[in-house]
Coordinates of C-alpha atoms and ligand atoms in Angstrom, one line a residue:
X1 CA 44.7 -19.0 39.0
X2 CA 42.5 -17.8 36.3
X3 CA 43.8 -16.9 32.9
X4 CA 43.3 -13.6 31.0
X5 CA 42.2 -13.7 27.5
X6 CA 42.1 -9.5 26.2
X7 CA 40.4 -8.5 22.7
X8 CA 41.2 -5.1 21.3
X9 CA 39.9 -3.7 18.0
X10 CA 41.7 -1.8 15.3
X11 CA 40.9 0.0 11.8
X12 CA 37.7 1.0 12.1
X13 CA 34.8 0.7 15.2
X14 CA 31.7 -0.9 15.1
X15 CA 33.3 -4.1 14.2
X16 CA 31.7 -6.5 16.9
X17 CA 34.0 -6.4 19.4
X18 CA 31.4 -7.2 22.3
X19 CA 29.6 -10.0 20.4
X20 CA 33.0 -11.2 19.7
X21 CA 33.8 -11.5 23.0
X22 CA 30.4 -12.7 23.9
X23 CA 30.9 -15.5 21.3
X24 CA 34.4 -16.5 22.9
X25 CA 32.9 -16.3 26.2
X26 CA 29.9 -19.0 24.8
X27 CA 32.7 -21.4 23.2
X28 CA 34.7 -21.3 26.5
X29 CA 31.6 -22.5 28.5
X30 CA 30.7 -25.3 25.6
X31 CA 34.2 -26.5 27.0
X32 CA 33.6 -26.8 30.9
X33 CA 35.2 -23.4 32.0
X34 CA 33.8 -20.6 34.0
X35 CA 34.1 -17.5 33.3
X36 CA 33.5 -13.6 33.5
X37 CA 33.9 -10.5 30.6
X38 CA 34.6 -7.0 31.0
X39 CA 34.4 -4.6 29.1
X40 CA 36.6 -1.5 29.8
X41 CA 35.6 1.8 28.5
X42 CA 38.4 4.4 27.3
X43 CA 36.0 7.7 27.9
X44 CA 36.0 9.8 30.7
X45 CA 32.7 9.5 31.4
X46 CA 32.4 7.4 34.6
X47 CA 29.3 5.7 33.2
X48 CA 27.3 6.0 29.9
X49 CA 24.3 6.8 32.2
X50 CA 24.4 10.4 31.6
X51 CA 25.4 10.1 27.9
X52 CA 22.4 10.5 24.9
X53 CA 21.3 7.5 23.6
X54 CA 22.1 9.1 20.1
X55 CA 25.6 9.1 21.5
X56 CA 26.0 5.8 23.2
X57 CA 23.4 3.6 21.7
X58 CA 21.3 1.7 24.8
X59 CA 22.4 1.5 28.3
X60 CA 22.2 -1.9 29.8
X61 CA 21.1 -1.7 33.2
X62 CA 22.6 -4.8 35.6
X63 CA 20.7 -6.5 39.0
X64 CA 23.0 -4.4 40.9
X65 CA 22.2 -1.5 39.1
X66 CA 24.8 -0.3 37.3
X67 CA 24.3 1.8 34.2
X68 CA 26.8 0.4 31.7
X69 CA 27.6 0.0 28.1
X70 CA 25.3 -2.2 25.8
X71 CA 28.2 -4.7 25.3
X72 CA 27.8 -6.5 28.8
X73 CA 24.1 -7.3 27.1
X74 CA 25.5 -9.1 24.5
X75 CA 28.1 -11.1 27.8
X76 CA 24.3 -11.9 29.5
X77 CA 22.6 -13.1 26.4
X78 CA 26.0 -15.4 24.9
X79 CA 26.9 -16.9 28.3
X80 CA 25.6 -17.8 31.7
X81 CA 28.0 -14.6 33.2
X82 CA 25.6 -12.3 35.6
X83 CA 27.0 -8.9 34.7
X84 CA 27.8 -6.5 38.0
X85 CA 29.6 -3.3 38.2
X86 CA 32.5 -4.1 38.0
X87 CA 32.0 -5.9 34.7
X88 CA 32.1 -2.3 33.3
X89 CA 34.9 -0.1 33.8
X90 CA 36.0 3.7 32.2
X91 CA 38.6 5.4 32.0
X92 CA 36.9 7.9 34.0
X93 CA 35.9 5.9 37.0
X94 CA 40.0 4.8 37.5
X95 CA 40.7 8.2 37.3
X96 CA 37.9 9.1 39.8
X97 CA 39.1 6.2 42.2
X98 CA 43.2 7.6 41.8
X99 CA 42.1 11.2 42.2
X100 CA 40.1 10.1 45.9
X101 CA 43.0 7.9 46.5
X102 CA 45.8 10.6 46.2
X103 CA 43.5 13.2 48.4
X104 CA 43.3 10.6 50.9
X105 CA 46.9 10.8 51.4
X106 CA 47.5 7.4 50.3
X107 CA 50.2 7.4 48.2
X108 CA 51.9 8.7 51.0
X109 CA 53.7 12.0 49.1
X110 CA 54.5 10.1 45.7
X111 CA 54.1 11.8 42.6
X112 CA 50.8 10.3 40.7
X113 CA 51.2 9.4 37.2
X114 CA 49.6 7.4 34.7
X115 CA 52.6 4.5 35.3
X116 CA 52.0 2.9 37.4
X117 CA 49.4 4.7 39.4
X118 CA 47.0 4.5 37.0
X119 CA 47.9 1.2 35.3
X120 CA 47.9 -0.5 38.5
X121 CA 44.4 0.7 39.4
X122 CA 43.0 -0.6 36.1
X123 CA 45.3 -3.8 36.4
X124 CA 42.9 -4.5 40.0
X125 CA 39.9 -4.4 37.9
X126 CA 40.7 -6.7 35.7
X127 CA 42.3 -9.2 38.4
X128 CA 39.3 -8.5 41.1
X129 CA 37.2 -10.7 38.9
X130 CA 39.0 -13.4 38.7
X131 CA 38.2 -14.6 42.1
X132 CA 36.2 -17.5 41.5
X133 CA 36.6 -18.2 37.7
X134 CA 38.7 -20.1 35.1
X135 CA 39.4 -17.8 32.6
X136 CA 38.3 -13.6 32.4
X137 CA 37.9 -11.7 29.2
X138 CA 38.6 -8.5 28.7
X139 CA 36.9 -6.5 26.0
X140 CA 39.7 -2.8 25.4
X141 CA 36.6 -0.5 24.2
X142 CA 37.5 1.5 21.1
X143 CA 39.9 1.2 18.5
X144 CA 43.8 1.0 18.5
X145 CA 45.3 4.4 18.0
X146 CA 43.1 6.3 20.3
X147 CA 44.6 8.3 22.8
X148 CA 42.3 7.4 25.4
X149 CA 43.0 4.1 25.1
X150 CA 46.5 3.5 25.6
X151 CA 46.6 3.3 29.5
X152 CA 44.5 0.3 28.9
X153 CA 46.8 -1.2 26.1
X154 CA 49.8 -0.6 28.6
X155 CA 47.8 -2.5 31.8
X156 CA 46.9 -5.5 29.4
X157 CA 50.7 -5.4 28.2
X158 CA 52.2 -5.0 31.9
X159 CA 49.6 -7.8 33.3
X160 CA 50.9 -10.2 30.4
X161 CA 54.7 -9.6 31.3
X162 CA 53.7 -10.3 35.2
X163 CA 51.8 -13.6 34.2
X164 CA 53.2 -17.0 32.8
X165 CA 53.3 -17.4 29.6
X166 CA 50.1 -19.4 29.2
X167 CA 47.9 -17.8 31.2
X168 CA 47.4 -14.8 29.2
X169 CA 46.7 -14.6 25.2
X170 CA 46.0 -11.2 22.9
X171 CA 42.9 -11.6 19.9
X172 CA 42.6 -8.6 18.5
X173 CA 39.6 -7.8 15.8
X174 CA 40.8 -6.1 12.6
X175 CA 38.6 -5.0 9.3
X176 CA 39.9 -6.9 6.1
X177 CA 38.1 -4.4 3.5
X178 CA 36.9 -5.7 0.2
X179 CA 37.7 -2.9 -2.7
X180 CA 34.6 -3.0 -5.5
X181 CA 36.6 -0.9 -8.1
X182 CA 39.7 -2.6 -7.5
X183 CA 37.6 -6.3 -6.9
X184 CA 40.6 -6.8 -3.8
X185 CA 40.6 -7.7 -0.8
X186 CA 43.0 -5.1 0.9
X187 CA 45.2 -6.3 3.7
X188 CA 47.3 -3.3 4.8
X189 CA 44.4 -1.9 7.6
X190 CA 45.3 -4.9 9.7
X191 CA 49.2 -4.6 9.3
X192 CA 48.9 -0.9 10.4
X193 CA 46.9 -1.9 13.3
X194 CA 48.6 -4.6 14.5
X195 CA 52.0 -2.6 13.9
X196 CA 50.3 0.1 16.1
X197 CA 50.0 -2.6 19.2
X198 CA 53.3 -4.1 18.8
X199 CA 54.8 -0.8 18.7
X200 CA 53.3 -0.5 22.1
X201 CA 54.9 -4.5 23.1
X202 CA 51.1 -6.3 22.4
X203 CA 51.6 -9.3 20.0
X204 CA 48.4 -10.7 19.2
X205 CA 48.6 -14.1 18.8
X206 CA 45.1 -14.9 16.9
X207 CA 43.5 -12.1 14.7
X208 CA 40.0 -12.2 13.8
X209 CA 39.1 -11.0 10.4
X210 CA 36.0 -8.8 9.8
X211 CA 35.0 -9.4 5.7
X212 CA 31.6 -9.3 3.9
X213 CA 33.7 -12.1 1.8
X214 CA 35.3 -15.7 2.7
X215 CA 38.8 -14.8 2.9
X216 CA 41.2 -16.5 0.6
X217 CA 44.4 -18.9 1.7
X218 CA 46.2 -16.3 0.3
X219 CA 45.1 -13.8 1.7
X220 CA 45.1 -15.7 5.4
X221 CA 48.4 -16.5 4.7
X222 CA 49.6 -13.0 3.6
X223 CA 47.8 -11.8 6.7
X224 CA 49.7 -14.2 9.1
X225 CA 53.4 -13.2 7.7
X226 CA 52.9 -9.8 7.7
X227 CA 51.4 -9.7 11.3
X228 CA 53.6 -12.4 12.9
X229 CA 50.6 -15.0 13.7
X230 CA 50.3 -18.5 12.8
X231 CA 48.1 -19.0 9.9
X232 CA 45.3 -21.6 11.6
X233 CA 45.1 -18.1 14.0
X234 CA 43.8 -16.3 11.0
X235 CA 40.3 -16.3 11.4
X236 CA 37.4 -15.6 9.5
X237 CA 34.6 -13.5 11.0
X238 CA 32.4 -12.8 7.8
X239 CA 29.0 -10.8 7.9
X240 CA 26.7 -12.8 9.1
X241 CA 22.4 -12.1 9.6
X242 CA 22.0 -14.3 12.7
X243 CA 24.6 -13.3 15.5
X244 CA 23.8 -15.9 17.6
X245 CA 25.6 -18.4 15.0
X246 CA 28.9 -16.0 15.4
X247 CA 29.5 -18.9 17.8
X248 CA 29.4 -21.8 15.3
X249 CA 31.3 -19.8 12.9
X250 CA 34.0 -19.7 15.0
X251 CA 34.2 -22.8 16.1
X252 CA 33.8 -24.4 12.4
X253 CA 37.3 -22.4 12.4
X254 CA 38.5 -24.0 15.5
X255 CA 39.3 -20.8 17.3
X256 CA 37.8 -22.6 20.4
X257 CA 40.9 -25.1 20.2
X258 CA 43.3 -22.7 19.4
X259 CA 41.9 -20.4 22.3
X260 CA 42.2 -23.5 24.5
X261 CA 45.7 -24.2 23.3
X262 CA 47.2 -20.6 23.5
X263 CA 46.0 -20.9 27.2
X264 CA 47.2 -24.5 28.1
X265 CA 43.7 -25.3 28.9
X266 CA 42.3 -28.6 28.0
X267 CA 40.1 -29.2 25.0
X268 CA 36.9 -31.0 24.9
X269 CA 36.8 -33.3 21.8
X270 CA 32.8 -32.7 21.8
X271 CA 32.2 -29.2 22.8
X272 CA 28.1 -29.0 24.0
X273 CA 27.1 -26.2 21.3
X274 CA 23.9 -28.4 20.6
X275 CA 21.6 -25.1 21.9
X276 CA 23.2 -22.9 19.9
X277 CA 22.9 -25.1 16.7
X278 CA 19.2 -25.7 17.5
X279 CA 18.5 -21.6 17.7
X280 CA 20.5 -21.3 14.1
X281 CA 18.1 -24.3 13.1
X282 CA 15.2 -22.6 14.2
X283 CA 15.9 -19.3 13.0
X284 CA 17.0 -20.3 9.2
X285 CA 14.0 -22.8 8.7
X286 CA 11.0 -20.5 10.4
X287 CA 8.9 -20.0 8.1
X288 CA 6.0 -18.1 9.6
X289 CA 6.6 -14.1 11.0
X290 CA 5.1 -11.7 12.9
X291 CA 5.2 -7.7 12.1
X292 CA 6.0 -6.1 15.4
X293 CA 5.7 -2.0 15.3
X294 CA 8.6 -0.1 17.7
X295 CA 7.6 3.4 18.3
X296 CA 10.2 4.9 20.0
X297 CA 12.1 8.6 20.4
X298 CA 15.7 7.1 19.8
X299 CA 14.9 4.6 16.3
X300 CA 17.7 6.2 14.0
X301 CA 20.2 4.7 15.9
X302 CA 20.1 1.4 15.6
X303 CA 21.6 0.3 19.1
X304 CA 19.5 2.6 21.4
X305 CA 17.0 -0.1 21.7
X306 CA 19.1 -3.6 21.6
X307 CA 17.8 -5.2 24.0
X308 CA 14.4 -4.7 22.9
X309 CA 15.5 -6.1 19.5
X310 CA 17.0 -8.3 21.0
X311 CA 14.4 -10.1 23.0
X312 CA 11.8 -9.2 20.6
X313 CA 14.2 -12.0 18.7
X314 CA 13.8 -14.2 21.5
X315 CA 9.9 -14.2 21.8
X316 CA 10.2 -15.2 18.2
X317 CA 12.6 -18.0 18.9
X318 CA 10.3 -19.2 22.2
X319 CA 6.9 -19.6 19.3
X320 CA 9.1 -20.4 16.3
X321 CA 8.2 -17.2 14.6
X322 CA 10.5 -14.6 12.9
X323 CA 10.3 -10.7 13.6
X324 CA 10.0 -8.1 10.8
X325 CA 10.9 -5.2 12.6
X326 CA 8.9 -2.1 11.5
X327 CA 10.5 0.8 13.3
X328 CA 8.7 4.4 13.8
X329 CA 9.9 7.6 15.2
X330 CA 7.5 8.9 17.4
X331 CA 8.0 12.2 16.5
X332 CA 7.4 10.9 12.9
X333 CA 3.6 9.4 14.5
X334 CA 3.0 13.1 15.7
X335 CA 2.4 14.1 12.4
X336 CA 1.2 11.6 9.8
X337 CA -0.6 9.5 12.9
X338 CA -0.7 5.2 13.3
X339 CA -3.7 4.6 11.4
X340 CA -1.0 5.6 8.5
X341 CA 2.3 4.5 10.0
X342 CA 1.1 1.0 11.8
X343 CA -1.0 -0.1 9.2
X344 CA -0.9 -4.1 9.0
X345 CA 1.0 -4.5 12.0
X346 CA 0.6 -7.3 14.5
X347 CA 1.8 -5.8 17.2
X348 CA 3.3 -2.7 19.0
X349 CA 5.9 -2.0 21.7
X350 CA 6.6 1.7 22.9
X351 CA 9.3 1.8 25.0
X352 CA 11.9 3.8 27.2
X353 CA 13.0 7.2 27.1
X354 CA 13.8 10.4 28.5
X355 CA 12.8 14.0 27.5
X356 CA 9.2 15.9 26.0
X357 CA 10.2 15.3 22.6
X358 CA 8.2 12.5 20.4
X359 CA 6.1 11.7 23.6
X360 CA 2.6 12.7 22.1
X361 CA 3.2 10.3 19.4
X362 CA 4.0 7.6 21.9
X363 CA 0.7 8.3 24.3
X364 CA -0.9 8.4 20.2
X365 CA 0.3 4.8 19.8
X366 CA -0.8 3.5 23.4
X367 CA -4.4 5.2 22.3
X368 CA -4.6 3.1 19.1
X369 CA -3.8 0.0 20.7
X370 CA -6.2 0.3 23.1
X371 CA -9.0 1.3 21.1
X372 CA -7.9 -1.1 18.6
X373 CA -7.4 -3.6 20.2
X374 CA -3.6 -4.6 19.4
X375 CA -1.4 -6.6 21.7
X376 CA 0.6 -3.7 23.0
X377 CA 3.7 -3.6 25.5
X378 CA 4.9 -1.2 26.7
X379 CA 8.1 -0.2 28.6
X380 CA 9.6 1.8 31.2
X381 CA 8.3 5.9 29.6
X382 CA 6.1 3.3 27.7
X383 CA 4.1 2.8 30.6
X384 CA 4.0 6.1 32.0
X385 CA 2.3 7.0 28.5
X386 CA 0.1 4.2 28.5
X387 CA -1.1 5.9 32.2
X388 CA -1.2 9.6 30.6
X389 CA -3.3 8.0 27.7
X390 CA -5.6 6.2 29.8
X391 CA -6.3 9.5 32.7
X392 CA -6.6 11.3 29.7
X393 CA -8.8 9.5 27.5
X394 CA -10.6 7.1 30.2
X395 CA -11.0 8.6 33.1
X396 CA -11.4 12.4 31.5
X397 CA -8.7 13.7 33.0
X398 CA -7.8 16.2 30.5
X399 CA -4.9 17.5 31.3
X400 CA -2.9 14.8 32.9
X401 CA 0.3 14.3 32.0
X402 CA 4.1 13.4 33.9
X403 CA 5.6 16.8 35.7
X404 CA 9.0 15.5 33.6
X405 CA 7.0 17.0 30.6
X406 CA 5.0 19.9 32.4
X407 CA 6.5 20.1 35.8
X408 CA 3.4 22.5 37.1
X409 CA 0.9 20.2 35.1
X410 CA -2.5 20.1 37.1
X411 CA -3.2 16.5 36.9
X412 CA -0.1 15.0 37.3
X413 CA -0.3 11.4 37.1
X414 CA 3.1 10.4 37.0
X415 CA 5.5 12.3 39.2
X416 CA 8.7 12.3 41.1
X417 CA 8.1 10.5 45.0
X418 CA 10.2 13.0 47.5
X419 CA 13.2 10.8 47.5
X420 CA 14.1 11.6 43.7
X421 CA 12.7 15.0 44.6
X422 CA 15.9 15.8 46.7
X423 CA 18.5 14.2 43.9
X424 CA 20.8 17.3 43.1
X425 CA 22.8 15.3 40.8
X426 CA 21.8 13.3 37.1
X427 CA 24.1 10.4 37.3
X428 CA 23.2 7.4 39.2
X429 CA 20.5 8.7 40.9
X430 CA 17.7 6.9 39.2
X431 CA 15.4 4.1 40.3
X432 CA 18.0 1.6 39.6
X433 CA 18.6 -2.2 39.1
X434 CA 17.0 -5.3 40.2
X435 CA 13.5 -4.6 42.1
X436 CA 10.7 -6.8 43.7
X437 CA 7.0 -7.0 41.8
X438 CA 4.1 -8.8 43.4
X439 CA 2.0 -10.4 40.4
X440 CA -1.5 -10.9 40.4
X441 CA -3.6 -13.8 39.3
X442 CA -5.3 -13.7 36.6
X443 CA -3.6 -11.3 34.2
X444 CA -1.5 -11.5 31.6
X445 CA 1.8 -11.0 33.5
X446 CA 1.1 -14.0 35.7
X447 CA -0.1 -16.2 32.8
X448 CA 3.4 -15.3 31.2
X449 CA 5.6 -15.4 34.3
X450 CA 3.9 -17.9 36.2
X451 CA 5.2 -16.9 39.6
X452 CA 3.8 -14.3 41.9
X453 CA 7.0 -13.0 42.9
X454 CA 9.6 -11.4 40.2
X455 CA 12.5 -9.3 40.2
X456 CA 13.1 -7.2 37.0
X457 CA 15.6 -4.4 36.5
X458 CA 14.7 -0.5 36.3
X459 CA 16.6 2.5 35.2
X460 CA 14.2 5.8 35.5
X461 CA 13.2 8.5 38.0
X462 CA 9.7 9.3 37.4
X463 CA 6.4 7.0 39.2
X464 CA 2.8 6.6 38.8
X465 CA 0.8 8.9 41.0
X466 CA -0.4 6.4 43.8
X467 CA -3.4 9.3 44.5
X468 CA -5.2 8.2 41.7
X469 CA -5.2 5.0 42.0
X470 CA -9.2 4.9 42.9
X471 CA -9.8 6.9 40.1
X472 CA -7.6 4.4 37.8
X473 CA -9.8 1.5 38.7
X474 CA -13.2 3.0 38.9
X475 CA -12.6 2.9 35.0
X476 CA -11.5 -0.8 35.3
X477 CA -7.5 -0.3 34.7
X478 CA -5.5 -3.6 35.9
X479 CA -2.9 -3.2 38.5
X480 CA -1.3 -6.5 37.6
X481 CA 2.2 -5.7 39.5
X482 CA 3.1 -3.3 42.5
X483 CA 6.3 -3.3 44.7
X484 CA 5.8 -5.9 47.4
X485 CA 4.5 -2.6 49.9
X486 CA 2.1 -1.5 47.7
X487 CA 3.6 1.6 47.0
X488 CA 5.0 1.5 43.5
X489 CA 3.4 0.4 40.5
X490 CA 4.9 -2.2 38.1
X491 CA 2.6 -3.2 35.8
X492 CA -1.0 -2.2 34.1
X493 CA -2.8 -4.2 32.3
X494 CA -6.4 -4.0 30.3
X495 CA -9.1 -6.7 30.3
X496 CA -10.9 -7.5 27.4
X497 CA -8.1 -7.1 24.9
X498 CA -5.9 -9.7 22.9
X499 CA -2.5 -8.7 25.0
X500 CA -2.1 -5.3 26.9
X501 CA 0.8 -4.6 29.5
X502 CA 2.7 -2.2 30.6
X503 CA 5.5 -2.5 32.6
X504 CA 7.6 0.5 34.2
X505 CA 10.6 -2.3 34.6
X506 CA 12.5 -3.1 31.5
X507 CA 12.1 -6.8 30.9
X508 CA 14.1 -6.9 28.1
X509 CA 17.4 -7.0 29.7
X510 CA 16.9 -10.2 31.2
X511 CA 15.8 -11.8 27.9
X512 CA 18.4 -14.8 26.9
X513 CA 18.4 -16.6 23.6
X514 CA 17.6 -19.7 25.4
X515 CA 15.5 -18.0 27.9
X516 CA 13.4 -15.7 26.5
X517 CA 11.6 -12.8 28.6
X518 CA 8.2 -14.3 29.5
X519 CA 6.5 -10.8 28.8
X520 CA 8.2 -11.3 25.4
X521 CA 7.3 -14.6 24.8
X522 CA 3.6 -13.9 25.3
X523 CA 3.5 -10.7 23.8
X524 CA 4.7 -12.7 20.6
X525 CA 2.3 -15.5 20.8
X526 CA -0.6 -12.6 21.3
X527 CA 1.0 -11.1 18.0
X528 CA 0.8 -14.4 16.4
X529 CA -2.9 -14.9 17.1
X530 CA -3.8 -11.3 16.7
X531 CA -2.5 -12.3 13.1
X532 CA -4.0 -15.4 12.3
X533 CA -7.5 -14.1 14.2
X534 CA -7.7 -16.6 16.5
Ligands
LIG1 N1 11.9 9.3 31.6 C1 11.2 8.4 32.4 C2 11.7 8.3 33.9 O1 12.8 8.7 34.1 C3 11.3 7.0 31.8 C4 12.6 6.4 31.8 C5 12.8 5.2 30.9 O2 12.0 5.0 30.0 N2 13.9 4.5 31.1 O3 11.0 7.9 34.7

């Protein structure tokens, strides 16, 4: 029987609930166990695939191709779980699945209501995944208070009444604010909020303490009376630049053992966190950096591209380099152009996105690159501008372009195949999830992957136009990856140039701390010896 550990959040979002979680998750494996994370989701919504990325920050896209939130990234890169659909769950797919139910007939004339019909429906969620593991986590998306999520607060507090008492255990992340003008650290946020969730019967039993300042014994201690927990279960979770040590600084508090204890679990005396010291190591003593330009539409918000980020962090970690991150609107390239804006840099990505706007600055980028010769990668709508740029500035194809800008464009070399052409609804309809790629010898990809046969994940609609294929290599364009029948294009590369790719999967999702992307890994190197002119 598995056992349940749920963290909610309260005060304030944007605290690092998911990298919490991810962190627990890492500390539960450094003892032996197996396990799984979910995240549950309290909007209606049934996935964040049709949501801006202004809105939702990045969708992470899973091997089974679901389009979910950017939390389950931070569960694939902490632990050795393999996110699926069902790792992700909103409010609005329970209520989708009750609603189907009910006109089924199979509540058999019963009057549907939130208890228990839609309790129990969220309650098999969370116990469907805990088939074949030791313990499941369960991230409660948003903050306590919220109306959405109190169906949610109710199935975690119904599940813990059914269970024994050790097999299920409440940390809930709170803000503990520091005051400048008062020089106090202010305590009362986290007594509302966890007076909100005992109001509603949850009794967290560990609390973990958001502060940009080492909390006081004090202040632990005036924590713990006031919220009923046990002052060891008082934990610290100060700002931090790195969060992959989020993990050592919990554990330096022993919330691993208290975890462990709460659960009845046993406790290794040596916990193996030896990779994730060696990654802190690397990362604090690194010296040496590379400057890596993202042109992107969605760079004001700083989640729409975390996994990029992310992996770009990874590369680094793979050569022992650090990444200064110098991050350009393309819209913002459009006007003042990259000789201005991408001046010094060592290398570029352009990647994913949807819609017209800040495109021409993108297909700008891919064009100075080129001509440049900077190592370049590009991603997803970052290869489909690295094609427009090349049919338009190679080949002389002047007006080519992707019919998802100018749908009656004359020279369309990226375009919808006829199975997306039939697709009457937006979400879940895309190119989705983990897909084959046949690798060439001899290009980059295959020096970085080493293996002719991959599987990366996608998440887009739109395809290079097969029909010009000819024309494409007349003027000596790479196909370094196609879809094992030849029919879909994966990959473009360029000879004679330090590092040029293109891929129209996103390898960035698959990129791990411990194993980073290969694409990333040599992009970074190419960066690092485009820097040092070797
Ligand atoms: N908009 C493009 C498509 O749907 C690219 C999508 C993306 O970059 N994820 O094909």
């Amino acid at each position: 029987m598995a056992k349940f550990i749920f963290i909610t959040g309260g005060v304030v979002s944007s605290l690092g609930k998911g990298i919490a979680s991810a962190s627990i998750g890492a500390l539960m494996e450094s003892h032996g166990y197996k396990i799984t994370i979910l995240k549950l989701d309290p909007y209606i919504n049934v996935d964040p695939g049709t949501m801006s990325p202004f809105q939702h920050g990045e969708v992470y896209v899973t091997d089974d191709g679901a389009e979910t939130d950017l939390d389950l990234g931070h569960y694939e890169r902490f632990t050795n779980t393999k996110t699926k659909k069902l790792n992700n769950t909103t409010s609005g797919q329970i209520y989708y699945s009750v609603i189907q139910k009910e006109r089924e007939g199979k509540y058999l004339g019963k009057t549907i209501q939130v208890v228990p019909h839609i309790t129990d429906e969220i309650k098999s969620k969370i116990t469907d995944l805990s088939k074949d593991v030791d313990i499941v986590i369960c991230e409660i998306g948003g903050t306590v208070g919220d109306i959405e999520s109190l169906p949610f607060l109710e199935s975690i507090r119904q599940l813990h009444l059914q269970s024994d008492s050790h097999d299920t255990l409440f940390i809930h992340l709170t803000l503990v604010p520091y005051i400048k003008a008062a020089e106090e650290t202010k305590t009362k946020p986290t007594q509302h909020s966890v007076a909100i969730l005992r109001q509603i019967g949850i009794l967290p039993q560990i609390l973990l303490c958001r502060t940009e300042k080492p909390l006081s014994d004090d202040i632990k201690e005036k924590i713990a009376l006031f919220c009923n927990i046990k002052k060891e279960a008082v934990i610290e979770a100060i700002d931090t630049d790195l969060i992959y040590e989020i993990p050592l600084i919990f554990h330096r508090q022993n919330l691993d053992k208290i975890i462990l204890g709460f659960l009845n679990l046993k406790i290794k005396p040596d916990p193996d966190l030896l990779k994730w010291k060696n990654i802190i190591h690397t990362l604090r003593t690194t010296k040496n950096s590379v400057k890596i330009g993202v042109v992107g539409k969605y760079i004001k918000l700083q989640d729409s591209y975390k996994s990029i980020y992310e992996a770009l962090t990874h590369g680094g970690i793979a050569n022992k380099l650090k990444i200064e991150f110098i991050k350009i609107d393309s819209e913002a390239m459009e006007k003042e152009g990259p000789g201005k804006l991408l001046k010094n840099v060592d290398g570029i990505i352009v990647p994913g996105g949807f819609g017209i706007r800040g495109v021409e600055g993108m297909i700008e980028t891919v064009k100075y690159c080129r001509e440049n010769k900077i190592p370049f990668l590009g991603i997803c709508l970052g290869l489909q501008c690295t094609i427009i740029e090349f049919a338009r500035h190679v080949c002389g194809l002047k007006n080519a372009h992707s019919t998802e800008f100018i749908p009656e464009c004359p020279q369309p070399v990226v375009c919808l195949l006829d199975e997306q052409k039939m697709m009457t609804k937006l979400g879940g309809t895309m190119r989705l999830g983990a897909y084959p790629c046949k690798i060439i010898k001899n290009s980059f990809s295959f020096k970085a992957y080493r293996e002719e046969l991959i599987y990366e994940r996608h998440r887009h609609r739109w395809e290079f136009n097969t029909s010009y294929f000819d024309e494409f290599k007349k003027n000596d364009m790479v196909f370094a990856g196609l879809s094992p029948d030849e029919k879909l294009v994966e990959i473009v590369e360029l000879k004679n140039h330090p590092f040029f790719v293109a891929t129209q999967f996103h390898p960035e999702f698959k990129s791990k701390p411990f194993a980073p992307s290969p694409l990333f890994s040599s992009f970074i190197k190419a960066c690092w010896k485009y820097r040092k002119k070797l």
